[in-house]
Amino acid sequence: MSELGQELKTAREQKGLSLDDLQKTTKIQKRYLEAIEKGDYNQLPGEFYTRAFIKSYAESVDLDFKSLREQYPSDMPKIERQHIETRVTPPDGSENEQAPKNFAAMQYG
């Protein structure tokens, strides 16, 4: 069991909540809650959801997620941000023309 998982479990038990109670409160499947308590993040559906589930769990047992994140950085899955380049093609399909810089002013001005 991870230290983070143990702290979450202890807080849950101190509040007198079962995993079934927490499942109803958080809408997170019991098997995922168990995996969080064990620190077995491989059972969860990805790093983003793992962090979101931990945050929801923590808030449900009155623990501060930010403090937990700082206290247990090695137990917290890392989320890497990726830059995604997007291009917008004008409705007529032309790609060589650039939109006017002050497009809003031209339409509404």
CSV table of N, CA, C and O in Angstrom, one decimal:
chain,number,residue,atom,x,y,z
A,1,MET,N,0.8,-1.2,0.0
A,1,MET,CA,0.0,0.0,0.0
A,1,MET,C,0.9,1.2,0.0
A,1,MET,O,1.9,1.3,0.7
A,2,SER,N,0.5,2.2,-0.8
A,2,SER,CA,1.3,3.5,-0.9
A,2,SER,C,1.0,4.3,0.4
A,2,SER,O,-0.1,4.1,1.0
A,3,GLU,N,1.9,5.2,0.7
A,3,GLU,CA,1.6,6.2,1.8
A,3,GLU,C,0.4,7.0,1.5
A,3,GLU,O,-0.4,7.2,2.4
A,4,LEU,N,0.2,7.5,0.3
A,4,LEU,CA,-0.9,8.3,-0.1
A,4,LEU,C,-2.2,7.4,0.1
A,4,LEU,O,-3.2,7.9,0.7
A,5,GLY,N,-2.2,6.2,-0.4
A,5,GLY,CA,-3.3,5.3,-0.3
A,5,GLY,C,-3.7,5.0,1.2
A,5,GLY,O,-4.9,5.0,1.5
A,6,GLN,N,-2.7,4.9,2.0
A,6,GLN,CA,-2.9,4.7,3.4
A,6,GLN,C,-3.5,5.9,4.1
A,6,GLN,O,-4.5,5.8,4.9
A,7,GLU,N,-3.1,7.1,3.7
A,7,GLU,CA,-3.7,8.3,4.3
A,7,GLU,C,-5.1,8.4,3.9
A,7,GLU,O,-6.0,8.8,4.7
A,8,LEU,N,-5.4,8.2,2.6
A,8,LEU,CA,-6.8,8.2,2.1
A,8,LEU,C,-7.7,7.2,2.8
A,8,LEU,O,-8.8,7.6,3.3
A,9,LYS,N,-7.2,6.0,3.0
A,9,LYS,CA,-7.9,5.0,3.6
A,9,LYS,C,-8.2,5.3,5.1
A,9,LYS,O,-9.3,5.1,5.6
A,10,THR,N,-7.2,5.8,5.8
A,10,THR,CA,-7.3,6.2,7.2
A,10,THR,C,-8.4,7.3,7.3
A,10,THR,O,-9.2,7.2,8.2
A,11,ALA,N,-8.3,8.3,6.4
A,11,ALA,CA,-9.3,9.4,6.5
A,11,ALA,C,-10.7,8.9,6.2
A,11,ALA,O,-11.7,9.3,6.9
A,12,ARG,N,-10.8,7.9,5.3
A,12,ARG,CA,-12.1,7.3,5.0
A,12,ARG,C,-12.7,6.6,6.2
A,12,ARG,O,-13.8,6.8,6.6
A,13,GLU,N,-11.8,5.8,6.8
A,13,GLU,CA,-12.3,5.0,8.0
A,13,GLU,C,-12.6,5.9,9.2
A,13,GLU,O,-13.5,5.6,9.9
A,14,GLN,N,-11.9,7.0,9.3
A,14,GLN,CA,-12.2,7.9,10.4
A,14,GLN,C,-13.5,8.6,10.2
A,14,GLN,O,-14.2,9.0,11.2
A,15,LYS,N,-13.9,8.8,9.0
A,15,LYS,CA,-15.2,9.3,8.7
A,15,LYS,C,-16.3,8.3,8.8
A,15,LYS,O,-17.5,8.6,8.6
A,16,GLY,N,-15.9,7.0,9.0
A,16,GLY,CA,-16.9,5.9,9.1
A,16,GLY,C,-17.5,5.6,7.8
A,16,GLY,O,-18.6,5.0,7.7
A,17,LEU,N,-16.8,5.8,6.7
A,17,LEU,CA,-17.2,5.4,5.3
A,17,LEU,C,-16.7,4.1,4.9
A,17,LEU,O,-15.5,3.8,5.0
A,18,SER,N,-17.5,3.3,4.2
A,18,SER,CA,-17.0,2.1,3.6
A,18,SER,C,-16.7,2.5,2.1
A,18,SER,O,-17.0,3.6,1.7
A,19,LEU,N,-16.0,1.5,1.4
A,19,LEU,CA,-15.8,1.8,0.0
A,19,LEU,C,-17.1,1.9,-0.8
A,19,LEU,O,-17.1,2.7,-1.7
A,20,ASP,N,-18.1,1.2,-0.4
A,20,ASP,CA,-19.4,1.3,-1.0
A,20,ASP,C,-20.0,2.7,-0.8
A,20,ASP,O,-20.5,3.2,-1.8
A,21,ASP,N,-19.8,3.2,0.4
A,21,ASP,CA,-20.3,4.6,0.6
A,21,ASP,C,-19.6,5.6,-0.3
A,21,ASP,O,-20.2,6.5,-0.9
A,22,LEU,N,-18.2,5.4,-0.3
A,22,LEU,CA,-17.4,6.3,-1.1
A,22,LEU,C,-17.7,6.2,-2.6
A,22,LEU,O,-17.8,7.2,-3.3
A,23,GLN,N,-18.0,5.0,-3.1
A,23,GLN,CA,-18.4,4.8,-4.4
A,23,GLN,C,-19.7,5.5,-4.8
A,23,GLN,O,-19.8,6.2,-5.8
A,24,LYS,N,-20.6,5.5,-3.9
A,24,LYS,CA,-21.9,6.3,-4.1
A,24,LYS,C,-21.6,7.8,-4.1
A,24,LYS,O,-22.2,8.5,-4.9
A,25,THR,N,-20.8,8.2,-3.2
A,25,THR,CA,-20.5,9.7,-3.1
A,25,THR,C,-19.7,10.2,-4.4
A,25,THR,O,-20.0,11.2,-4.9
A,26,THR,N,-18.7,9.5,-4.7
A,26,THR,CA,-17.8,9.9,-5.8
A,26,THR,C,-18.1,9.5,-7.2
A,26,THR,O,-17.7,10.0,-8.2
A,27,LYS,N,-19.0,8.4,-7.3
A,27,LYS,CA,-19.4,7.8,-8.6
A,27,LYS,C,-18.2,7.2,-9.2
A,27,LYS,O,-18.1,6.9,-10.4
A,28,ILE,N,-17.2,6.8,-8.4
A,28,ILE,CA,-16.0,6.1,-8.9
A,28,ILE,C,-16.2,4.6,-8.5
A,28,ILE,O,-16.5,4.3,-7.4
A,29,GLN,N,-15.9,3.7,-9.5
A,29,GLN,CA,-16.1,2.3,-9.2
A,29,GLN,C,-15.3,1.9,-8.0
A,29,GLN,O,-14.1,2.3,-7.8
A,30,LYS,N,-15.8,1.0,-7.2
A,30,LYS,CA,-15.2,0.5,-6.0
A,30,LYS,C,-13.8,-0.1,-6.3
A,30,LYS,O,-12.8,0.1,-5.6
A,31,ARG,N,-13.7,-0.8,-7.4
A,31,ARG,CA,-12.4,-1.4,-7.8
A,31,ARG,C,-11.3,-0.4,-8.0
A,31,ARG,O,-10.1,-0.6,-7.7
A,32,TYR,N,-11.7,0.8,-8.5
A,32,TYR,CA,-10.7,1.9,-8.7
A,32,TYR,C,-10.3,2.5,-7.3
A,32,TYR,O,-9.2,2.8,-7.1
A,33,LEU,N,-11.3,2.6,-6.4
A,33,LEU,CA,-11.0,3.1,-5.1
A,33,LEU,C,-10.1,2.2,-4.3
A,33,LEU,O,-9.1,2.7,-3.7
A,34,GLU,N,-10.3,0.9,-4.5
A,34,GLU,CA,-9.4,-0.1,-3.9
A,34,GLU,C,-8.0,0.0,-4.4
A,34,GLU,O,-7.0,0.0,-3.7
A,35,ALA,N,-7.9,0.2,-5.7
A,35,ALA,CA,-6.6,0.3,-6.4
A,35,ALA,C,-5.9,1.6,-5.9
A,35,ALA,O,-4.7,1.5,-5.7
A,36,ILE,N,-6.6,2.7,-5.7
A,36,ILE,CA,-6.0,3.9,-5.2
A,36,ILE,C,-5.4,3.6,-3.8
A,36,ILE,O,-4.3,4.0,-3.5
A,37,GLU,N,-6.2,3.0,-3.0
A,37,GLU,CA,-5.7,2.7,-1.6
A,37,GLU,C,-4.5,1.8,-1.6
A,37,GLU,O,-3.6,2.0,-0.8
A,38,LYS,N,-4.4,0.9,-2.5
A,38,LYS,CA,-3.3,0.0,-2.6
A,38,LYS,C,-2.1,0.7,-3.4
A,38,LYS,O,-1.0,0.1,-3.4
A,39,GLY,N,-2.4,1.8,-4.1
A,39,GLY,CA,-1.3,2.4,-4.9
A,39,GLY,C,-1.1,1.7,-6.2
A,39,GLY,O,-0.1,1.8,-6.8
A,40,ASP,N,-2.1,0.9,-6.6
A,40,ASP,CA,-2.0,0.1,-7.8
A,40,ASP,C,-2.6,0.8,-8.9
A,40,ASP,O,-3.7,0.5,-9.4
A,41,TYR,N,-1.9,1.8,-9.4
A,41,TYR,CA,-2.5,2.7,-10.4
A,41,TYR,C,-2.6,2.1,-11.8
A,41,TYR,O,-3.3,2.6,-12.7
A,42,ASN,N,-2.0,0.9,-12.0
A,42,ASN,CA,-2.1,0.2,-13.3
A,42,ASN,C,-3.5,-0.3,-13.5
A,42,ASN,O,-3.9,-0.6,-14.6
A,43,GLN,N,-4.3,-0.4,-12.4
A,43,GLN,CA,-5.7,-0.9,-12.5
A,43,GLN,C,-6.7,0.2,-13.0
A,43,GLN,O,-7.8,0.0,-13.3
A,44,LEU,N,-6.1,1.5,-13.0
A,44,LEU,CA,-7.0,2.6,-13.3
A,44,LEU,C,-6.9,3.0,-14.8
A,44,LEU,O,-5.9,2.6,-15.4
A,45,PRO,N,-7.8,3.7,-15.3
A,45,PRO,CA,-7.9,4.0,-16.8
A,45,PRO,C,-7.0,5.1,-17.3
A,45,PRO,O,-7.4,5.9,-18.2
A,46,GLY,N,-5.8,5.3,-16.8
A,46,GLY,CA,-4.9,6.3,-17.3
A,46,GLY,C,-4.6,7.3,-16.2
A,46,GLY,O,-5.3,7.5,-15.2
A,47,GLU,N,-3.5,8.1,-16.5
A,47,GLU,CA,-3.0,9.0,-15.5
A,47,GLU,C,-3.9,10.1,-15.2
A,47,GLU,O,-4.1,10.6,-14.1
A,48,PHE,N,-4.6,10.7,-16.2
A,48,PHE,CA,-5.5,11.8,-16.0
A,48,PHE,C,-6.6,11.3,-15.1
A,48,PHE,O,-6.9,12.0,-14.1
A,49,TYR,N,-7.2,10.2,-15.3
A,49,TYR,CA,-8.3,9.7,-14.5
A,49,TYR,C,-7.8,9.4,-13.1
A,49,TYR,O,-8.5,9.6,-12.1
A,50,THR,N,-6.6,8.8,-13.0
A,50,THR,CA,-6.0,8.5,-11.7
A,50,THR,C,-6.0,9.7,-10.8
A,50,THR,O,-6.4,9.7,-9.7
A,51,ARG,N,-5.4,10.8,-11.4
A,51,ARG,CA,-5.3,12.0,-10.6
A,51,ARG,C,-6.7,12.6,-10.3
A,51,ARG,O,-6.9,13.0,-9.1
A,52,ALA,N,-7.6,12.5,-11.2
A,52,ALA,CA,-9.0,13.0,-11.0
A,52,ALA,C,-9.7,12.2,-9.9
A,52,ALA,O,-10.3,12.7,-9.0
A,53,PHE,N,-9.5,10.9,-9.9
A,53,PHE,CA,-10.1,10.0,-8.9
A,53,PHE,C,-9.5,10.3,-7.5
A,53,PHE,O,-10.2,10.3,-6.6
A,54,ILE,N,-8.2,10.4,-7.5
A,54,ILE,CA,-7.5,10.7,-6.2
A,54,ILE,C,-8.0,12.0,-5.6
A,54,ILE,O,-8.3,12.1,-4.4
A,55,LYS,N,-8.2,13.0,-6.5
A,55,LYS,CA,-8.7,14.3,-6.1
A,55,LYS,C,-10.1,14.2,-5.5
A,55,LYS,O,-10.5,14.7,-4.4
A,56,SER,N,-11.0,13.5,-6.2
A,56,SER,CA,-12.3,13.3,-5.8
A,56,SER,C,-12.4,12.5,-4.5
A,56,SER,O,-13.2,12.8,-3.6
A,57,TYR,N,-11.6,11.5,-4.4
A,57,TYR,CA,-11.5,10.7,-3.2
A,57,TYR,C,-11.1,11.6,-2.0
A,57,TYR,O,-11.8,11.6,-0.9
A,58,ALA,N,-10.0,12.3,-2.2
A,58,ALA,CA,-9.5,13.2,-1.1
A,58,ALA,C,-10.6,14.2,-0.6
A,58,ALA,O,-10.8,14.4,0.6
A,59,GLU,N,-11.2,14.8,-1.6
A,59,GLU,CA,-12.2,15.8,-1.2
A,59,GLU,C,-13.4,15.2,-0.5
A,59,GLU,O,-14.0,15.8,0.4
A,60,SER,N,-13.7,14.0,-0.8
A,60,SER,CA,-14.8,13.3,-0.2
A,60,SER,C,-14.6,12.9,1.3
A,60,SER,O,-15.5,12.7,2.0
A,61,VAL,N,-13.3,12.8,1.6
A,61,VAL,CA,-12.9,12.5,3.0
A,61,VAL,C,-12.3,13.7,3.7
A,61,VAL,O,-11.6,13.6,4.7
A,62,ASP,N,-12.6,14.9,3.1
A,62,ASP,CA,-12.1,16.2,3.7
A,62,ASP,C,-10.6,16.3,3.8
A,62,ASP,O,-10.1,16.9,4.7
A,63,LEU,N,-9.9,15.8,2.8
A,63,LEU,CA,-8.4,16.1,2.7
A,63,LEU,C,-8.2,17.0,1.5
A,63,LEU,O,-8.9,17.0,0.5
A,64,ASP,N,-7.1,17.8,1.7
A,64,ASP,CA,-6.8,18.8,0.7
A,64,ASP,C,-5.9,18.2,-0.4
A,64,ASP,O,-4.8,17.8,-0.1
A,65,PHE,N,-6.4,18.1,-1.6
A,65,PHE,CA,-5.7,17.5,-2.7
A,65,PHE,C,-4.3,18.1,-3.0
A,65,PHE,O,-3.3,17.4,-3.2
A,66,LYS,N,-4.3,19.4,-2.9
A,66,LYS,CA,-3.0,20.2,-3.2
A,66,LYS,C,-2.0,19.8,-2.2
A,66,LYS,O,-0.8,19.5,-2.5
A,67,SER,N,-2.4,19.7,-0.9
A,67,SER,CA,-1.4,19.3,0.1
A,67,SER,C,-1.0,17.9,-0.1
A,67,SER,O,0.2,17.6,0.1
A,68,LEU,N,-1.9,17.0,-0.4
A,68,LEU,CA,-1.5,15.6,-0.7
A,68,LEU,C,-0.5,15.5,-1.9
A,68,LEU,O,0.4,14.7,-1.8
A,69,ARG,N,-0.8,16.3,-2.9
A,69,ARG,CA,0.1,16.3,-4.1
A,69,ARG,C,1.5,16.7,-3.7
A,69,ARG,O,2.5,16.2,-4.2
A,70,GLU,N,1.6,17.7,-2.8
A,70,GLU,CA,2.9,18.2,-2.4
A,70,GLU,C,3.6,17.2,-1.4
A,70,GLU,O,4.8,17.1,-1.4
A,71,GLN,N,2.8,16.6,-0.6
A,71,GLN,CA,3.3,15.7,0.5
A,71,GLN,C,3.8,14.3,-0.2
A,71,GLN,O,4.7,13.7,0.3
A,72,TYR,N,3.1,13.9,-1.2
A,72,TYR,CA,3.3,12.6,-1.8
A,72,TYR,C,3.6,12.7,-3.3
A,72,TYR,O,2.9,12.1,-4.1
A,73,PRO,N,4.6,13.5,-3.7
A,73,PRO,CA,4.8,13.6,-5.1
A,73,PRO,C,5.1,12.3,-5.9
A,73,PRO,O,4.7,12.2,-7.0
A,74,SER,N,5.8,11.4,-5.2
A,74,SER,CA,6.2,10.2,-5.9
A,74,SER,C,5.0,9.2,-6.0
A,74,SER,O,5.0,8.3,-6.9
A,75,ASP,N,4.0,9.4,-5.2
A,75,ASP,CA,2.8,8.6,-5.3
A,75,ASP,C,1.7,9.2,-6.3
A,75,ASP,O,0.7,8.5,-6.6
A,76,MET,N,2.0,10.3,-6.8
A,76,MET,CA,1.1,11.0,-7.7
A,76,MET,C,1.5,10.8,-9.1
A,76,MET,O,2.6,11.2,-9.5
A,77,PRO,N,0.6,10.3,-10.0
A,77,PRO,CA,0.9,10.2,-11.4
A,77,PRO,C,1.2,11.5,-12.0
A,77,PRO,O,0.6,12.5,-11.7
A,78,LYS,N,2.1,11.6,-12.9
A,78,LYS,CA,2.5,12.8,-13.6
A,78,LYS,C,1.6,12.9,-14.8
A,78,LYS,O,1.3,12.0,-15.6
A,79,ILE,N,1.2,14.2,-15.1
A,79,ILE,CA,0.4,14.5,-16.3
A,79,ILE,C,1.3,15.4,-17.1
A,79,ILE,O,1.7,16.4,-16.7
A,80,GLU,N,1.6,14.9,-18.3
A,80,GLU,CA,2.4,15.7,-19.2
A,80,GLU,C,1.5,16.5,-20.2
A,80,GLU,O,0.6,15.8,-20.8
A,81,ARG,N,1.7,17.7,-20.3
A,81,ARG,CA,0.9,18.5,-21.2
A,81,ARG,C,1.6,18.5,-22.6
A,81,ARG,O,2.8,18.6,-22.7
A,82,GLN,N,0.7,18.3,-23.6
A,82,GLN,CA,1.2,18.2,-25.0
A,82,GLN,C,0.7,19.4,-25.7
A,82,GLN,O,-0.5,19.8,-25.6
A,83,HIS,N,1.6,20.0,-26.5
A,83,HIS,CA,1.2,21.1,-27.4
A,83,HIS,C,0.6,20.5,-28.7
A,83,HIS,O,1.2,19.7,-29.3
A,84,ILE,N,-0.6,20.9,-29.0
A,84,ILE,CA,-1.3,20.4,-30.2
A,84,ILE,C,-1.5,21.5,-31.1
A,84,ILE,O,-2.1,22.5,-30.8
A,85,GLU,N,-0.9,21.4,-32.3
A,85,GLU,CA,-1.1,22.5,-33.3
A,85,GLU,C,-2.4,22.3,-34.0
A,85,GLU,O,-2.7,21.2,-34.5
A,86,THR,N,-3.2,23.4,-34.1
A,86,THR,CA,-4.4,23.3,-34.9
A,86,THR,C,-4.4,24.3,-36.0
A,86,THR,O,-3.8,25.3,-35.9
A,87,ARG,N,-5.0,23.9,-37.1
A,87,ARG,CA,-5.2,24.8,-38.2
A,87,ARG,C,-6.7,24.9,-38.5
A,87,ARG,O,-7.4,23.9,-38.5
A,88,VAL,N,-7.1,26.1,-38.9
A,88,VAL,CA,-8.5,26.3,-39.2
A,88,VAL,C,-8.5,26.6,-40.7
A,88,VAL,O,-7.8,27.5,-41.2
A,89,THR,N,-9.3,25.8,-41.4
A,89,THR,CA,-9.5,26.0,-42.9
A,89,THR,C,-10.8,26.8,-43.1
A,89,THR,O,-11.8,26.5,-42.5
A,90,PRO,N,-10.7,27.9,-43.9
A,90,PRO,CA,-11.9,28.7,-44.2
A,90,PRO,C,-13.0,27.8,-44.7
A,90,PRO,O,-12.7,26.7,-45.3
A,91,PRO,N,-14.2,28.2,-44.6
A,91,PRO,CA,-15.4,27.4,-45.1
A,91,PRO,C,-15.3,27.1,-46.5
A,91,PRO,O,-15.8,26.1,-47.0
A,92,ASP,N,-14.7,28.0,-47.3
A,92,ASP,CA,-14.6,27.7,-48.8
A,92,ASP,C,-13.5,26.6,-49.1
A,92,ASP,O,-13.4,26.3,-50.3
A,93,GLY,N,-12.8,26.2,-48.1
A,93,GLY,CA,-11.7,25.2,-48.3
A,93,GLY,C,-10.4,25.7,-48.8
A,93,GLY,O,-9.4,25.0,-48.9
A,94,SER,N,-10.3,27.0,-49.1
A,94,SER,CA,-9.0,27.6,-49.5
A,94,SER,C,-8.1,27.6,-48.3
A,94,SER,O,-8.4,27.9,-47.2
A,95,GLU,N,-6.8,27.3,-48.6
A,95,GLU,CA,-5.8,27.3,-47.5
A,95,GLU,C,-4.8,28.3,-47.7
A,95,GLU,O,-4.0,28.6,-46.8
A,96,ASN,N,-4.7,29.0,-48.8
A,96,ASN,CA,-3.7,30.0,-49.1
A,96,ASN,C,-4.1,31.3,-48.6
A,96,ASN,O,-3.2,32.2,-48.4
A,97,GLU,N,-5.3,31.6,-48.5
A,97,GLU,CA,-5.8,32.9,-48.1
A,97,GLU,C,-5.7,33.0,-46.6
A,97,GLU,O,-6.1,32.1,-45.9
A,98,GLN,N,-5.3,34.2,-46.1
A,98,GLN,CA,-5.3,34.5,-44.7
A,98,GLN,C,-6.5,35.3,-44.3
A,98,GLN,O,-6.9,36.2,-45.1
A,99,ALA,N,-7.1,35.0,-43.2
A,99,ALA,CA,-8.2,35.8,-42.7
A,99,ALA,C,-7.7,37.2,-42.3
A,99,ALA,O,-6.6,37.3,-41.9
A,100,PRO,N,-8.6,38.2,-42.6
A,100,PRO,CA,-8.2,39.5,-42.2
A,100,PRO,C,-7.9,39.6,-40.7
A,100,PRO,O,-8.6,38.9,-39.9
A,101,LYS,N,-7.0,40.4,-40.3
A,101,LYS,CA,-6.6,40.5,-38.9
A,101,LYS,C,-7.7,41.1,-38.0
A,101,LYS,O,-7.8,40.7,-36.9
A,102,ASN,N,-8.5,41.9,-38.6
A,102,ASN,CA,-9.6,42.6,-37.8
A,102,ASN,C,-10.9,42.1,-38.3
A,102,ASN,O,-11.8,42.8,-38.6
A,103,PHE,N,-11.0,40.7,-38.4
A,103,PHE,CA,-12.2,40.1,-38.9
A,103,PHE,C,-13.5,40.5,-38.2
A,103,PHE,O,-14.5,40.8,-38.8
A,104,ALA,N,-13.4,40.6,-36.9
A,104,ALA,CA,-14.6,40.9,-36.1
A,104,ALA,C,-15.1,42.3,-36.4
A,104,ALA,O,-16.3,42.6,-36.5
A,105,ALA,N,-14.1,43.2,-36.5
A,105,ALA,CA,-14.5,44.6,-36.8
A,105,ALA,C,-15.1,44.7,-38.2
A,105,ALA,O,-16.0,45.5,-38.4
A,106,MET,N,-14.6,43.9,-39.2
A,106,MET,CA,-15.2,43.9,-40.5
A,106,MET,C,-16.7,43.4,-40.5
A,106,MET,O,-17.5,44.0,-41.2
A,107,GLN,N,-17.0,42.4,-39.7
A,107,GLN,CA,-18.3,41.9,-39.7
A,107,GLN,C,-19.3,42.7,-38.9
A,107,GLN,O,-20.4,42.8,-39.2
A,108,TYR,N,-18.8,43.2,-37.7
A,108,TYR,CA,-19.7,43.9,-36.8
A,108,TYR,C,-19.5,45.4,-36.7
A,108,TYR,O,-20.2,46.1,-36.0
A,109,GLY,N,-18.4,45.8,-37.4
A,109,GLY,CA,-18.1,47.2,-37.2
A,109,GLY,C,-18.9,48.1,-38.1
A,109,GLY,O,-19.5,49.0,-38.1
